[in-house]
Amino acid sequence: DAGVIQSPRHEVTEMGQEVTLRCKPISGHDYLFWYRQTMMRGLELLIYFNNNVPIDDSGMPEDRFSAKMPNASFSTLKIQPSEPRDSAVYFCASSFSSGGWTDTQYFGPGTRLTVL
Amino acid sequence: AQKVTQAQTEISVVEKEDVTLDCVYETRDTTYYLFWYKQPPSGELVFLIRRNSFDEQNEISGRYSWNFQKSTSSFNFTITASQVVDSAVYFCALSESLNTGFQKLVFGTGTRLLVSP
């Protein structure tokens, strides 16, 4: 079975450029999460969706960050304009809900973003 | 607020040694889940185990075993006869119930395990 798919795996861009990260969750999962991992702050939850609807974006650091989920099999995280401090590994994860509980989150391979 | 503490930042062992990674948590929830994830040098986060708060039975999977003790709020992870391929950062995580009905994951800071040949 295919796991969570993310693209690109690596992205190098210059400050001020727009960056779009992509994610395909595991089929059948109704929750999708975007995380950011840095040495200083560890793993941070940025935003999560349930049935394609954004539920909580309180972790999104600034208005420069936006996320969409147009359908059950695709989500994007966009940074516009990008800044060097956005350099991090961005993970997408998905899970399904059962019995009122959100089940195990399965993570994609991550996108390593470097903003010069 | 929920909190997960992994006091060991880095552990170095020689192959075939047993090693235990400690995880201590704080929660006000009566029902919660605990997790372990592995992050190898390649960078992905790999799910290892999920345990609910009502199940204190120890679990063994091959060389891996987990010891859950509610009395000490600990969920420790032991690797028996460690191998070089076990070298990774290991994260313990705890579910935190939110008003939305969703359970957020609270991660510890991770323990880096280095197994040398």
mmCIF file of C-alpha atoms in Angstrom:
data_model
loop_
_atom_site.group_PDB
_atom_site.id
_atom_site.type_symbol
_atom_site.label_atom_id
_atom_site.label_comp_id
_atom_site.label_asym_id
_atom_site.label_seq_id
_atom_site.Cartn_x
_atom_site.Cartn_y
_atom_site.Cartn_z
ATOM 1 C CA ASP A 1 0.000 0.000 0.000
ATOM 2 C CA ALA A 2 1.226 3.473 -0.807
ATOM 3 C CA GLY A 3 2.029 5.647 2.159
ATOM 4 C CA VAL A 4 1.792 9.404 2.337
ATOM 5 C CA ILE A 5 3.456 10.933 -0.709
ATOM 6 C CA GLN A 6 5.153 14.312 -0.654
ATOM 7 C CA SER A 7 6.805 16.324 -3.363
ATOM 8 C CA PRO A 8 9.305 17.659 -3.892
ATOM 9 C CA ARG A 9 11.675 15.877 -1.526
ATOM 10 C CA HIS A 10 14.109 18.760 -1.632
ATOM 11 C CA GLU A 11 13.550 22.386 -2.553
ATOM 12 C CA VAL A 12 16.117 25.134 -2.715
ATOM 13 C CA THR A 13 14.855 28.602 -3.444
ATOM 14 C CA GLU A 14 15.791 32.204 -3.002
ATOM 15 C CA MET A 15 14.299 34.580 -0.516
ATOM 16 C CA GLY A 16 11.126 36.178 -1.811
ATOM 17 C CA GLN A 17 10.160 33.315 -4.075
ATOM 18 C CA GLU A 18 6.922 31.374 -3.769
ATOM 19 C CA VAL A 19 7.224 27.795 -2.611
ATOM 20 C CA THR A 20 4.540 25.123 -2.963
ATOM 21 C CA LEU A 21 4.773 21.804 -1.161
ATOM 22 C CA ARG A 22 2.474 18.964 -2.139
ATOM 23 C CA CYS A 23 0.983 16.014 -0.314
ATOM 24 C CA LYS A 24 -1.112 12.985 -1.194
ATOM 25 C CA PRO A 25 -2.533 11.316 1.932
ATOM 26 C CA ILE A 26 -3.180 7.620 2.380
ATOM 27 C CA SER A 27 -6.388 6.648 0.612
ATOM 28 C CA GLY A 28 -9.322 6.509 3.000
ATOM 29 C CA HIS A 29 -7.786 8.753 5.620
ATOM 30 C CA ASP A 30 -9.975 11.699 6.576
ATOM 31 C CA TYR A 31 -7.429 13.743 8.517
ATOM 32 C CA LEU A 32 -4.437 15.492 7.013
ATOM 33 C CA PHE A 33 -1.748 17.361 8.911
ATOM 34 C CA TRP A 34 1.127 19.648 8.019
ATOM 35 C CA TYR A 35 4.104 19.785 10.388
ATOM 36 C CA ARG A 36 7.366 21.656 10.379
ATOM 37 C CA GLN A 37 10.548 20.288 11.960
ATOM 38 C CA THR A 38 13.497 22.458 12.951
ATOM 39 C CA MET A 39 16.374 21.919 15.337
ATOM 40 C CA MET A 40 15.268 24.813 17.508
ATOM 41 C CA ARG A 41 11.544 24.071 17.785
ATOM 42 C CA GLY A 42 11.279 20.357 17.058
ATOM 43 C CA LEU A 43 8.071 19.135 15.430
ATOM 44 C CA GLU A 44 5.342 21.763 15.187
ATOM 45 C CA LEU A 45 1.809 21.199 13.949
ATOM 46 C CA LEU A 46 0.989 23.928 11.441
ATOM 47 C CA ILE A 47 -2.531 23.072 10.309
ATOM 48 C CA TYR A 48 -4.849 20.118 9.996
ATOM 49 C CA PHE A 49 -7.817 19.236 7.834
ATOM 50 C CA ASN A 50 -10.771 16.928 8.404
ATOM 51 C CA ASN A 51 -12.672 15.803 5.325
ATOM 52 C CA ASN A 52 -10.851 18.451 3.269
ATOM 53 C CA VAL A 53 -11.916 21.269 5.605
ATOM 54 C CA PRO A 54 -9.269 23.231 7.550
ATOM 55 C CA ILE A 55 -10.048 22.808 11.243
ATOM 56 C CA ASP A 56 -7.225 24.544 13.060
ATOM 57 C CA ASP A 57 -4.534 26.717 11.495
ATOM 58 C CA SER A 58 -3.348 28.273 14.747
ATOM 59 C CA GLY A 59 0.091 26.768 14.214
ATOM 60 C CA MET A 60 0.662 28.557 10.909
ATOM 61 C CA PRO A 61 3.462 31.002 11.729
ATOM 62 C CA GLU A 62 2.456 33.931 9.537
ATOM 63 C CA ASP A 63 0.122 35.056 6.796
ATOM 64 C CA ARG A 64 2.840 34.130 4.350
ATOM 65 C CA PHE A 65 1.825 30.516 4.933
ATOM 66 C CA SER A 66 -1.349 29.077 3.458
ATOM 67 C CA ALA A 67 -2.674 25.554 2.972
ATOM 68 C CA LYS A 68 -5.423 24.076 0.858
ATOM 69 C CA MET A 69 -7.028 20.702 0.394
ATOM 70 C CA PRO A 70 -9.137 20.816 -2.766
ATOM 71 C CA ASN A 71 -9.999 17.108 -2.563
ATOM 72 C CA ALA A 72 -9.463 14.042 -0.431
ATOM 73 C CA SER A 73 -6.280 13.036 -2.201
ATOM 74 C CA PHE A 74 -4.326 16.264 -2.461
ATOM 75 C CA SER A 75 -3.131 19.113 -0.294
ATOM 76 C CA THR A 76 -0.694 21.985 -0.732
ATOM 77 C CA LEU A 77 1.260 24.157 1.649
ATOM 78 C CA LYS A 78 2.340 27.440 0.140
ATOM 79 C CA ILE A 79 4.821 29.987 1.400
ATOM 80 C CA GLN A 80 4.758 33.376 -0.298
ATOM 81 C CA PRO A 81 7.133 35.119 -0.042
ATOM 82 C CA SER A 82 9.653 32.701 1.417
ATOM 83 C CA GLU A 83 12.295 33.782 3.929
ATOM 84 C CA PRO A 84 15.507 32.095 5.127
ATOM 85 C CA ARG A 85 13.910 31.348 8.503
ATOM 86 C CA ASP A 86 11.376 29.152 6.738
ATOM 87 C CA SER A 87 14.147 26.645 6.047
ATOM 88 C CA ALA A 88 13.040 23.387 7.668
ATOM 89 C CA VAL A 89 11.704 19.943 6.919
ATOM 90 C CA TYR A 90 7.987 19.984 6.241
ATOM 91 C CA PHE A 91 6.037 16.822 6.881
ATOM 92 C CA CYS A 92 2.595 15.847 5.805
ATOM 93 C CA ALA A 93 0.746 13.161 7.767
ATOM 94 C CA SER A 94 -2.634 11.521 7.533
ATOM 95 C CA SER A 95 -4.902 9.418 9.717
ATOM 96 C CA PHE A 96 -8.471 8.267 9.936
ATOM 97 C CA SER A 97 -10.948 8.729 12.727
ATOM 98 C CA SER A 98 -12.630 5.812 14.470
ATOM 99 C CA GLY A 99 -14.970 5.822 17.409
ATOM 100 C CA GLY A 100 -14.515 9.540 17.864
ATOM 101 C CA TRP A 101 -10.772 9.185 18.135
ATOM 102 C CA THR A 102 -8.173 10.244 15.646
ATOM 103 C CA ASP A 103 -6.092 7.205 14.863
ATOM 104 C CA THR A 104 -2.347 6.881 14.328
ATOM 105 C CA GLN A 105 -0.786 9.563 12.171
ATOM 106 C CA TYR A 106 1.332 8.244 9.311
ATOM 107 C CA PHE A 107 3.960 10.605 8.013
ATOM 108 C CA GLY A 108 5.283 11.242 4.549
ATOM 109 C CA PRO A 109 9.011 11.361 3.784
ATOM 110 C CA GLY A 110 9.115 15.129 4.227
ATOM 111 C CA THR A 111 10.250 18.029 2.059
ATOM 112 C CA ARG A 112 13.536 19.633 3.012
ATOM 113 C CA LEU A 113 13.204 23.324 2.202
ATOM 114 C CA THR A 114 16.201 25.607 2.001
ATOM 115 C CA VAL A 115 15.612 29.320 1.454
ATOM 116 C CA LEU A 116 18.770 31.200 0.534
ATOM 117 C CA ALA B 1 -0.978 21.208 29.223
ATOM 118 C CA GLN B 2 0.345 17.887 28.014
ATOM 119 C CA LYS B 3 4.044 17.389 28.061
ATOM 120 C CA VAL B 4 6.449 14.684 26.955
ATOM 121 C CA THR B 5 9.968 14.525 28.342
ATOM 122 C CA GLN B 6 12.761 12.531 26.770
ATOM 123 C CA ALA B 7 15.628 13.351 29.076
ATOM 124 C CA GLN B 8 18.233 11.412 27.090
ATOM 125 C CA THR B 9 19.312 13.583 24.196
ATOM 126 C CA GLU B 10 21.836 11.115 22.821
ATOM 127 C CA ILE B 11 22.823 7.535 23.589
ATOM 128 C CA SER B 12 25.770 5.659 22.126
ATOM 129 C CA VAL B 13 26.033 1.886 22.318
ATOM 130 C CA VAL B 14 27.976 -0.868 20.663
ATOM 131 C CA GLU B 15 26.172 -3.363 18.498
ATOM 132 C CA LYS B 16 24.423 -6.198 20.398
ATOM 133 C CA GLU B 17 24.014 -4.136 23.538
ATOM 134 C CA ASP B 18 20.540 -3.622 24.946
ATOM 135 C CA VAL B 19 19.372 -0.020 25.232
ATOM 136 C CA THR B 20 16.368 1.632 26.858
ATOM 137 C CA LEU B 21 14.958 4.956 25.764
ATOM 138 C CA ASP B 22 13.029 6.789 28.453
ATOM 139 C CA CYS B 23 9.774 8.695 27.999
ATOM 140 C CA VAL B 24 7.891 10.475 30.776
ATOM 141 C CA TYR B 25 4.628 12.258 30.143
ATOM 142 C CA GLU B 26 2.195 14.628 31.824
ATOM 143 C CA THR B 27 -1.490 14.747 31.020
ATOM 144 C CA ARG B 28 -4.828 15.683 32.551
ATOM 145 C CA ASP B 29 -6.759 13.490 30.156
ATOM 146 C CA THR B 30 -8.127 10.252 31.581
ATOM 147 C CA THR B 31 -8.054 8.636 28.154
ATOM 148 C CA TYR B 32 -5.028 9.151 25.993
ATOM 149 C CA TYR B 33 -2.657 7.440 23.603
ATOM 150 C CA LEU B 34 1.094 7.130 23.608
ATOM 151 C CA PHE B 35 3.255 6.620 20.540
ATOM 152 C CA TRP B 36 6.816 5.971 19.488
ATOM 153 C CA TYR B 37 8.175 7.092 16.125
ATOM 154 C CA LYS B 38 11.587 6.446 14.583
ATOM 155 C CA GLN B 39 13.407 8.960 12.390
ATOM 156 C CA PRO B 40 16.375 7.299 10.636
ATOM 157 C CA PRO B 41 19.126 9.340 8.983
ATOM 158 C CA SER B 42 17.121 9.364 5.750
ATOM 159 C CA GLY B 43 14.661 11.685 7.531
ATOM 160 C CA GLU B 44 11.259 10.046 7.342
ATOM 161 C CA LEU B 45 9.155 9.512 10.463
ATOM 162 C CA VAL B 46 8.226 5.879 10.935
ATOM 163 C CA PHE B 47 5.423 4.812 13.249
ATOM 164 C CA LEU B 48 6.449 2.083 15.701
ATOM 165 C CA ILE B 49 3.700 1.652 18.280
ATOM 166 C CA ARG B 50 0.469 3.113 19.673
ATOM 167 C CA ARG B 51 -0.752 2.296 23.156
ATOM 168 C CA ASN B 52 -3.928 3.463 24.871
ATOM 169 C CA SER B 53 -4.080 4.516 28.505
ATOM 170 C CA PHE B 54 -6.211 1.551 29.532
ATOM 171 C CA ASP B 55 -3.769 -1.052 28.337
ATOM 172 C CA GLU B 56 -0.747 -1.359 30.583
ATOM 173 C CA GLN B 57 0.415 -4.669 29.207
ATOM 174 C CA ASN B 58 3.952 -4.637 27.968
ATOM 175 C CA GLU B 59 4.394 -5.196 24.277
ATOM 176 C CA ILE B 60 7.115 -7.045 22.446
ATOM 177 C CA SER B 61 7.754 -6.960 18.728
ATOM 178 C CA GLY B 62 10.902 -8.764 17.716
ATOM 179 C CA ARG B 63 13.847 -6.967 19.302
ATOM 180 C CA TYR B 64 11.615 -4.073 20.398
ATOM 181 C CA SER B 65 9.679 -3.946 23.648
ATOM 182 C CA TRP B 66 7.703 -1.263 25.405
ATOM 183 C CA ASN B 67 7.029 -0.823 29.099
ATOM 184 C CA PHE B 68 4.011 1.332 29.971
ATOM 185 C CA GLN B 69 3.580 2.289 33.631
ATOM 186 C CA LYS B 70 0.777 4.708 34.508
ATOM 187 C CA SER B 71 1.974 4.891 38.121
ATOM 188 C CA THR B 72 5.155 6.603 36.993
ATOM 189 C CA SER B 73 3.719 8.170 33.802
ATOM 190 C CA SER B 74 6.347 6.453 31.737
ATOM 191 C CA PHE B 75 6.380 4.658 28.399
ATOM 192 C CA ASN B 76 9.892 3.330 27.916
ATOM 193 C CA PHE B 77 11.245 1.642 24.814
ATOM 194 C CA THR B 78 13.879 -1.090 24.882
ATOM 195 C CA ILE B 79 15.869 -2.397 21.944
ATOM 196 C CA THR B 80 17.440 -5.775 22.606
ATOM 197 C CA ALA B 81 20.649 -6.744 20.835
ATOM 198 C CA SER B 82 20.913 -3.406 19.063
ATOM 199 C CA GLN B 83 22.042 -3.229 15.447
ATOM 200 C CA VAL B 84 23.615 -0.470 13.393
ATOM 201 C CA VAL B 85 20.331 -0.070 11.514
ATOM 202 C CA ASP B 86 18.700 0.984 14.783
ATOM 203 C CA SER B 87 20.668 4.233 14.670
ATOM 204 C CA ALA B 88 18.053 6.963 14.481
ATOM 205 C CA VAL B 89 16.253 9.618 16.458
ATOM 206 C CA TYR B 90 13.354 8.183 18.414
ATOM 207 C CA PHE B 91 10.370 10.321 19.363
ATOM 208 C CA CYS B 92 7.814 9.617 22.046
ATOM 209 C CA ALA B 93 4.434 11.324 21.585
ATOM 210 C CA LEU B 94 1.238 11.792 23.571
ATOM 211 C CA SER B 95 -2.281 12.542 22.367
ATOM 212 C CA GLU B 96 -3.895 15.727 23.667
ATOM 213 C CA SER B 97 -7.666 16.074 23.362
ATOM 214 C CA LEU B 98 -8.852 19.368 21.918
ATOM 215 C CA ASN B 99 -12.297 20.988 21.986
ATOM 216 C CA THR B 100 -12.709 20.101 18.325
ATOM 217 C CA GLY B 101 -12.790 16.410 19.230
ATOM 218 C CA PHE B 102 -9.422 15.950 17.610
ATOM 219 C CA GLN B 103 -6.446 14.539 19.452
ATOM 220 C CA LYS B 104 -3.302 16.525 18.794
ATOM 221 C CA LEU B 105 0.079 14.824 19.068
ATOM 222 C CA VAL B 106 2.536 16.309 21.526
ATOM 223 C CA PHE B 107 6.058 15.175 20.717
ATOM 224 C CA GLY B 108 9.078 14.883 22.948
ATOM 225 C CA THR B 109 12.358 16.361 21.829
ATOM 226 C CA GLY B 110 13.682 12.989 20.723
ATOM 227 C CA THR B 111 16.576 10.725 21.691
ATOM 228 C CA ARG B 112 19.351 10.186 19.190
ATOM 229 C CA LEU B 113 20.595 6.601 19.289
ATOM 230 C CA LEU B 114 23.936 5.789 17.744
ATOM 231 C CA VAL B 115 24.814 2.118 17.412
ATOM 232 C CA SER B 116 28.380 1.476 16.374
ATOM 233 C CA PRO B 117 29.698 -1.808 14.993
#
